[in-house]
Each structure stands twice: as structure tokens, then as C-alpha cells.
PDB file of C-alpha atoms in Angstrom:
ATOM      1  CA  UNK A  76     -23.621  15.853 -17.767  1.00 81.00           C
ATOM      2  CA  UNK A  77     -25.153  16.577 -13.908  1.00 92.00           C
ATOM      3  CA  UNK A  78     -22.988  18.816 -11.503  1.00 90.00           C
ATOM      4  CA  UNK A  79     -22.695  16.344  -9.627  1.00 89.00           C
ATOM      5  CA  UNK A  80     -20.948  13.525 -12.245  1.00 91.00           C
ATOM      6  CA  UNK A  81     -18.801  17.065 -13.453  1.00 91.00           C
ATOM      7  CA  UNK A  82     -17.777  17.094  -9.663  1.00 92.00           C
ATOM      8  CA  UNK A  83     -16.446  13.603  -9.161  1.00 94.00           C
ATOM      9  CA  UNK A  84     -15.097  13.518 -12.945  1.00 95.00           C
ATOM     10  CA  UNK A  85     -13.325  16.842 -12.017  1.00 95.00           C
ATOM     11  CA  UNK A  86     -12.118  14.747  -8.429  1.00 96.00           C
ATOM     12  CA  UNK A  87     -10.799  11.801 -10.176  1.00 96.00           C
ATOM     13  CA  UNK A  88      -8.911  13.266 -12.999  1.00 97.00           C
ATOM     14  CA  UNK A  89      -7.342  15.224  -9.998  1.00 97.00           C
ATOM     15  CA  UNK A  90      -6.837  11.660  -8.354  1.00 97.00           C
ATOM     16  CA  UNK A  91      -5.713  10.214 -11.795  1.00 97.00           C
ATOM     17  CA  UNK A  92      -3.073  13.087 -12.763  1.00 98.00           C
ATOM     18  CA  UNK A  93      -1.861  13.691  -9.227  1.00 97.00           C
ATOM     19  CA  UNK A  94      -1.450   9.835  -8.361  1.00 97.00           C
ATOM     20  CA  UNK A  95       1.068   9.941 -11.685  1.00 97.00           C
ATOM     21  CA  UNK A  96       2.930  12.900 -10.362  1.00 97.00           C
ATOM     22  CA  UNK A  97       3.523  11.260  -6.858  1.00 97.00           C
ATOM     23  CA  UNK A  98       5.042   8.649  -8.299  1.00 95.00           C
ATOM     24  CA  UNK A  99       7.205  10.001 -10.499  1.00 95.00           C
ATOM     25  CA  UNK A 100       8.444  12.967  -8.669  1.00 96.00           C
ATOM     26  CA  UNK A 101       7.966  12.189  -5.606  1.00 95.00           C
ATOM     27  CA  UNK A 102       5.883  14.569  -3.059  1.00 97.00           C
ATOM     28  CA  UNK A 103       7.650  18.217  -2.482  1.00 97.00           C
ATOM     29  CA  UNK A 104       8.596  18.194  -6.098  1.00 97.00           C
ATOM     30  CA  UNK A 105       4.918  18.070  -7.045  1.00 97.00           C
ATOM     31  CA  UNK A 106       3.418  21.698  -7.503  1.00 97.00           C
ATOM     32  CA  UNK A 107      -0.449  21.309  -6.852  1.00 97.00           C
ATOM     33  CA  UNK A 108      -1.043  24.310 -10.015  1.00 96.00           C
ATOM     34  CA  UNK A 109       0.512  21.932 -12.772  1.00 97.00           C
ATOM     35  CA  UNK A 110      -1.521  18.994 -11.504  1.00 97.00           C
ATOM     36  CA  UNK A 111      -4.853  21.138 -12.117  1.00 97.00           C
ATOM     37  CA  UNK A 112      -2.878  22.253 -14.729  1.00 97.00           C
ATOM     38  CA  UNK A 113      -2.433  18.467 -16.385  1.00 97.00           C
ATOM     39  CA  UNK A 114      -5.689  17.296 -15.512  1.00 97.00           C
ATOM     40  CA  UNK A 115      -7.630  19.627 -17.217  1.00 95.00           C
ATOM     41  CA  UNK A 116      -8.921  21.068 -14.311  1.00 95.00           C
ATOM     42  CA  UNK A 117      -8.453  24.818 -12.376  1.00 93.00           C
ATOM     43  CA  UNK A 118      -6.616  26.096  -9.076  1.00 94.00           C
ATOM     44  CA  UNK A 119      -9.383  26.991  -7.662  1.00 94.00           C
ATOM     45  CA  UNK A 120     -11.028  23.624  -8.408  1.00 94.00           C
ATOM     46  CA  UNK A 121      -8.295  21.686  -7.231  1.00 96.00           C
ATOM     47  CA  UNK A 122      -7.788  23.223  -3.750  1.00 95.00           C
ATOM     48  CA  UNK A 123     -12.130  22.660  -3.458  1.00 94.00           C
ATOM     49  CA  UNK A 124     -12.437  19.287  -3.615  1.00 96.00           C
ATOM     50  CA  UNK A 125      -9.039  19.198  -1.951  1.00 97.00           C
ATOM     51  CA  UNK A 126      -7.712  22.151  -0.302  1.00 96.00           C
ATOM     52  CA  UNK A 127      -4.392  21.783  -1.317  1.00 97.00           C
ATOM     53  CA  UNK A 128      -1.197  19.322  -2.040  1.00 97.00           C
ATOM     54  CA  UNK A 129      -0.879  17.770   1.485  1.00 97.00           C
ATOM     55  CA  UNK A 130      -4.781  17.067   0.771  1.00 98.00           C
ATOM     56  CA  UNK A 131      -4.432  15.535  -2.627  1.00 98.00           C
ATOM     57  CA  UNK A 132      -1.361  14.267  -1.312  1.00 98.00           C
ATOM     58  CA  UNK A 133      -3.246  12.235   1.645  1.00 97.00           C
ATOM     59  CA  UNK A 134      -6.224  11.421  -0.871  1.00 97.00           C
ATOM     60  CA  UNK A 135      -3.863   9.172  -3.062  1.00 97.00           C
ATOM     61  CA  UNK A 136      -1.923   7.280  -0.754  1.00 96.00           C
ATOM     62  CA  UNK A 137      -5.511   6.003   0.913  1.00 94.00           C
ATOM     63  CA  UNK A 138      -5.970   5.515  -2.670  1.00 95.00           C
ATOM     64  CA  UNK A 139      -2.992   3.375  -3.608  1.00 95.00           C
ATOM     65  CA  UNK A 140      -2.770   2.327   0.508  1.00 92.00           C
ATOM     66  CA  UNK A 141      -6.418   0.254  -0.296  1.00 91.00           C
ATOM     67  CA  UNK A 142      -6.151  -0.942  -3.979  1.00 92.00           C
ATOM     68  CA  UNK A 143      -2.657  -1.896  -2.552  1.00 91.00           C
ATOM     69  CA  UNK A 144      -4.489  -4.060   0.561  1.00 89.00           C
ATOM     70  CA  UNK A 145      -7.446  -5.317  -1.939  1.00 90.00           C
ATOM     71  CA  UNK A 146      -4.748  -6.535  -4.532  1.00 91.00           C
ATOM     72  CA  UNK A 147      -2.800  -8.356  -1.388  1.00 91.00           C
ATOM     73  CA  UNK A 148      -6.929 -10.401  -0.441  1.00 90.00           C
ATOM     74  CA  UNK A 149      -8.433 -10.806  -3.515  1.00 94.00           C
ATOM     75  CA  UNK A 150      -4.454 -12.349  -4.361  1.00 94.00           C
ATOM     76  CA  UNK A 151      -4.366 -14.547  -0.715  1.00 93.00           C
ATOM     77  CA  UNK A 152      -8.561 -15.587  -2.093  1.00 94.00           C
ATOM     78  CA  UNK A 153      -7.097 -17.347  -5.037  1.00 96.00           C
ATOM     79  CA  UNK A 154      -5.866 -19.861  -2.604  1.00 96.00           C
ATOM     80  CA  UNK A 155      -8.201 -22.817  -0.551  1.00 95.00           C
ATOM     81  CA  UNK A 156      -5.097 -23.589   1.956  1.00 94.00           C
ATOM     82  CA  UNK A 157      -5.390 -20.624   4.570  1.00 94.00           C
ATOM     83  CA  UNK A 158      -1.487 -21.400   4.042  1.00 94.00           C
ATOM     84  CA  UNK A 159      -1.044 -20.739   1.025  1.00 95.00           C
ATOM     85  CA  UNK A 160      -3.598 -17.856   1.484  1.00 94.00           C
ATOM     86  CA  UNK A 161      -1.142 -15.327   3.998  1.00 94.00           C
ATOM     87  CA  UNK A 162       2.068 -16.669   1.569  1.00 94.00           C
ATOM     88  CA  UNK A 163       0.314 -16.017  -1.473  1.00 95.00           C
ATOM     89  CA  UNK A 164      -0.849 -12.213   0.411  1.00 94.00           C
ATOM     90  CA  UNK A 165       2.502 -12.461   1.609  1.00 94.00           C
ATOM     91  CA  UNK A 166       4.548 -12.559  -1.578  1.00 93.00           C
ATOM     92  CA  UNK A 167       2.024  -9.797  -3.819  1.00 93.00           C
ATOM     93  CA  UNK A 168       2.927  -7.325  -0.976  1.00 92.00           C
ATOM     94  CA  UNK A 169       6.714  -7.664  -2.834  1.00 91.00           C
ATOM     95  CA  UNK A 170       5.659  -7.693  -5.746  1.00 90.00           C
ATOM     96  CA  UNK A 171       3.890  -3.661  -5.118  1.00 88.00           C
ATOM     97  CA  UNK A 172       7.200  -2.777  -4.111  1.00 81.00           C
ATOM     98  CA  UNK A 173       7.691  -2.894  -8.474  1.00 83.00           C
ATOM     99  CA  UNK A 174       4.857  -0.262  -9.203  1.00 86.00           C
ATOM    100  CA  UNK A 175       5.913   2.989  -8.242  1.00 84.00           C
ATOM    101  CA  UNK A 176       2.649   4.290  -6.532  1.00 86.00           C
ATOM    102  CA  UNK A 177       3.144   1.591  -4.009  1.00 88.00           C
ATOM    103  CA  UNK A 178       6.716   2.478  -3.447  1.00 88.00           C
ATOM    104  CA  UNK A 179       7.124   5.725  -4.006  1.00 92.00           C
ATOM    105  CA  UNK A 180       3.295   7.565  -2.189  1.00 94.00           C
ATOM    106  CA  UNK A 181       2.795   4.460   0.345  1.00 91.00           C
ATOM    107  CA  UNK A 182       6.910   3.338   1.956  1.00 88.00           C
ATOM    108  CA  UNK A 183       8.891   6.620   1.036  1.00 89.00           C
ATOM    109  CA  UNK A 184       7.197  10.030   0.420  1.00 94.00           C
ATOM    110  CA  UNK A 185       4.014   8.231   3.338  1.00 93.00           C
ATOM    111  CA  UNK A 186       5.069   8.375   6.271  1.00 91.00           C
ATOM    112  CA  UNK A 187       7.277  11.376   6.425  1.00 93.00           C
ATOM    113  CA  UNK A 188       4.285  13.681   4.147  1.00 96.00           C
ATOM    114  CA  UNK A 189       1.336  12.401   7.051  1.00 96.00           C
ATOM    115  CA  UNK A 190       3.512  11.514   9.686  1.00 94.00           C
ATOM    116  CA  UNK A 191       3.782   7.718  11.223  1.00 89.00           C
ATOM    117  CA  UNK A 192       1.167   7.999  13.021  1.00 92.00           C
ATOM    118  CA  UNK A 193      -1.398   8.333   9.943  1.00 93.00           C
ATOM    119  CA  UNK A 194       0.889   6.238   8.203  1.00 90.00           C
ATOM    120  CA  UNK A 195       0.447   3.421  10.404  1.00 87.00           C
ATOM    121  CA  UNK A 196      -2.964   3.854  10.780  1.00 89.00           C
ATOM    122  CA  UNK A 197      -3.962   3.755   6.563  1.00 89.00           C
ATOM    123  CA  UNK A 198      -1.596   0.749   6.861  1.00 86.00           C
ATOM    124  CA  UNK A 199      -3.760  -1.339   9.870  1.00 84.00           C
ATOM    125  CA  UNK A 200      -6.892  -0.292   8.326  1.00 84.00           C
ATOM    126  CA  UNK A 201      -5.403  -2.513   4.970  1.00 82.00           C
ATOM    127  CA  UNK A 202      -3.445  -4.368   4.284  1.00 81.00           C
ATOM    128  CA  UNK A 203      -1.878  -5.210   8.347  1.00 84.00           C
ATOM    129  CA  UNK A 204      -5.320  -5.958   9.044  1.00 85.00           C
ATOM    130  CA  UNK A 205      -5.317  -9.317   6.834  1.00 86.00           C
ATOM    131  CA  UNK A 206      -2.223  -9.781   8.067  1.00 91.00           C
ATOM    132  CA  UNK A 207      -3.232  -9.844  11.380  1.00 92.00           C
ATOM    133  CA  UNK A 208      -6.697 -11.924  10.794  1.00 92.00           C
ATOM    134  CA  UNK A 209      -4.450 -14.347   8.056  1.00 93.00           C
ATOM    135  CA  UNK A 210      -2.248 -15.279  11.288  1.00 95.00           C
ATOM    136  CA  UNK A 211      -4.967 -14.933  13.615  1.00 95.00           C
ATOM    137  CA  UNK A 212      -7.122 -18.020  11.581  1.00 94.00           C
ATOM    138  CA  UNK A 213      -3.581 -20.038  11.627  1.00 95.00           C
ATOM    139  CA  UNK A 214      -2.819 -19.089  15.156  1.00 95.00           C
ATOM    140  CA  UNK A 215      -6.694 -20.743  15.949  1.00 94.00           C
ATOM    141  CA  UNK A 216      -6.456 -23.119  13.410  1.00 93.00           C
ATOM    142  CA  UNK A 217      -2.599 -24.904  15.264  1.00 93.00           C
ATOM    143  CA  UNK A 218      -0.909 -23.595  11.908  1.00 94.00           C
ATOM    144  CA  UNK A 219       1.466 -21.942  13.727  1.00 94.00           C
ATOM    145  CA  UNK A 220       1.872 -22.136  17.929  1.00 91.00           C
ATOM    146  CA  UNK A 221      -0.152 -20.236  19.922  1.00 93.00           C
ATOM    147  CA  UNK A 222       1.612 -17.104  20.886  1.00 93.00           C
ATOM    148  CA  UNK A 223       0.378 -13.093  20.589  1.00 94.00           C
ATOM    149  CA  UNK A 224      -0.085 -12.269  17.080  1.00 95.00           C
ATOM    150  CA  UNK A 225       0.564  -8.469  17.320  1.00 93.00           C
ATOM    151  CA  UNK A 226       4.727  -8.957  17.890  1.00 94.00           C
ATOM    152  CA  UNK A 227       4.279 -11.336  13.934  1.00 93.00           C
ATOM    153  CA  UNK A 228       2.524  -8.629  12.654  1.00 93.00           C
ATOM    154  CA  UNK A 229       4.791  -5.507  13.788  1.00 91.00           C
ATOM    155  CA  UNK A 230       7.593  -8.051  12.540  1.00 93.00           C
ATOM    156  CA  UNK A 231       6.619  -9.017   9.288  1.00 93.00           C
ATOM    157  CA  UNK A 232       5.444  -5.840   8.035  1.00 90.00           C
ATOM    158  CA  UNK A 233       8.152  -3.981   8.701  1.00 88.00           C
ATOM    159  CA  UNK A 234      10.269  -6.444   7.195  1.00 92.00           C
ATOM    160  CA  UNK A 235       7.763  -6.925   4.641  1.00 90.00           C
ATOM    161  CA  UNK A 236       7.653  -3.529   4.081  1.00 87.00           C
ATOM    162  CA  UNK A 237      11.676  -2.932   3.778  1.00 89.00           C
ATOM    163  CA  UNK A 238      11.492  -5.886   1.623  1.00 91.00           C
ATOM    164  CA  UNK A 239       9.698  -3.773  -0.305  1.00 87.00           C
ATOM    165  CA  UNK A 240      12.034  -0.629  -0.563  1.00 84.00           C
ATOM    166  CA  UNK A 241      14.377  -2.394  -1.506  1.00 88.00           C
ATOM    167  CA  UNK A 242      13.097  -4.076  -4.409  1.00 87.00           C
ATOM    168  CA  UNK A 243      11.959  -0.776  -5.587  1.00 81.00           C
ATOM    169  CA  UNK A 244      15.538   0.295  -5.381  1.00 81.00           C
ATOM    170  CA  UNK A 245      16.635  -3.281  -7.097  1.00 81.00           C
ATOM    171  CA  UNK A 246      13.719  -3.257 -10.268  1.00 69.00           C
ATOM    172  CA  UNK A 247      15.333  -6.880 -10.709  1.00 77.00           C
ATOM    173  CA  UNK A 248      13.030 -10.259 -11.100  1.00 81.00           C
ATOM    174  CA  UNK A 249      15.550 -12.701  -9.586  1.00 89.00           C
ATOM    175  CA  UNK A 250      15.496  -9.871  -6.526  1.00 90.00           C
ATOM    176  CA  UNK A 251      11.997 -10.159  -6.124  1.00 89.00           C
ATOM    177  CA  UNK A 252      12.238 -14.251  -6.381  1.00 91.00           C
ATOM    178  CA  UNK A 253      15.152 -14.359  -3.773  1.00 93.00           C
ATOM    179  CA  UNK A 254      13.019 -12.002  -1.728  1.00 93.00           C
ATOM    180  CA  UNK A 255      10.443 -14.283  -2.080  1.00 92.00           C
ATOM    181  CA  UNK A 256      12.040 -17.002  -1.219  1.00 94.00           C
ATOM    182  CA  UNK A 257      13.731 -15.712   2.147  1.00 95.00           C
ATOM    183  CA  UNK A 258      10.287 -14.777   2.906  1.00 94.00           C
ATOM    184  CA  UNK A 259       9.719 -18.392   2.628  1.00 93.00           C
ATOM    185  CA  UNK A 260      11.884 -18.924   4.576  1.00 94.00           C
ATOM    186  CA  UNK A 261      10.544 -16.499   7.825  1.00 93.00           C
ATOM    187  CA  UNK A 262       7.260 -17.736   6.956  1.00 93.00           C
ATOM    188  CA  UNK A 263       8.493 -21.498   6.915  1.00 92.00           C
ATOM    189  CA  UNK A 264       9.418 -20.388  10.999  1.00 91.00           C
ATOM    190  CA  UNK A 265       6.742 -20.477  11.881  1.00 92.00           C
ATOM    191  CA  UNK A 266       4.781 -23.168  10.990  1.00 91.00           C
ATOM    192  CA  UNK A 267       4.786 -26.540  13.958  1.00 85.00           C
ATOM    193  CA  UNK A 268       5.640 -29.651  13.330  1.00 68.00           C
ATOM    194  CA  UNK A 269       1.853 -31.234  12.730  1.00 50.00           C
ATOM    195  CA  UNK A 270       1.323 -28.405  10.492  1.00 47.00           C
TER     196      UNK A 270
END
């Protein structure tokens, strides 16, 4: 294995173990030296790659956010109809609330640990961007009435984050279906009569 491959393997091992522990225990109960030991590397290697526990958490949160955005986009892309793409993407986001990495890392700890502005910037670059693009396309197509899209993005994003947190606490398939039905009713209110 080359030095570059070894460095990448070390980084990957730290990210995997950090993700597992942050999802299971929460940021404040994770100890960086224990993450390093469990990943089979030295504490110095952890500091070299991430600088601190906060640096590792930031990298893990960014990875989880990127994966969530890709999961939502992939689910939406399975549909041809733009309205069904919006519904599918929103439902995929809600379902992700049952994933401890998403709920604990992104929705519970990230806003506090990283701060609201950094957390919002991460969301803007991923999930909120997909939501904005879908709504802009639906407004342009006349499926949703002409209106400023930004308030819709904020309202729907906030509602879905809250619903995902609720789903994480309930861990119940019936609750997921209830949330999806409620979301459909909310989204349905956006459609024009001609749609």
C-alpha cells in the first residue's frame, strides 16, 4: 500500500468509526482517542487528519449530509413526473429520520455543535438545494402557483426537519406513514387547480 493509500485508509477508518460513535452516543459522549483506538490508528493520526474531535464531527456531518442529499435526489429521479419527484424526494427525507446517523448527527447535534449558520450552509448545499430546484421547476411549469420559492423552501424544510426528528424518536413504521400522508396533504395545498 502506498503512503497516499495508507493515509486515505486511515482517514476512512476514522470517519467510519466516528460516524458510528457520533450516531450511537452523540457528540458530547465521544472521545477522540477512543475513536482512534477503535479504528486501529493512533491518536496522533486522528489529530493529523481532523485536528480535533470537532474537526472529525464536521467531516462526518458533511459526509452524512452529502449522502442524504444524494439519497433524496436518487429517489426523486426514479420518477418521471416533476410533482412525483417532489413527493418522492420529500418522503425519502422523512424516511431518513429513522437513520441514527441522520437524526442524531445532522438533526440533533450538528446545529448545536457546528452552529446554526454552518449547519444551514451544509443543508443549503444539499437537501435544501434539491428542494428549491424542484419547487422552481414546478412553479415554472404552472403546477405550483407563481410565488416566491424561498419561503416555501424554508417552510417545507423546517417542517420536514421537525417531522424527521419526531420519526427518529418514535422509530415506528406507522408514524412514518402518518407523516408521509400529512406531508402529501401539505404539498397538495401547493398545487394549482389546473395541475
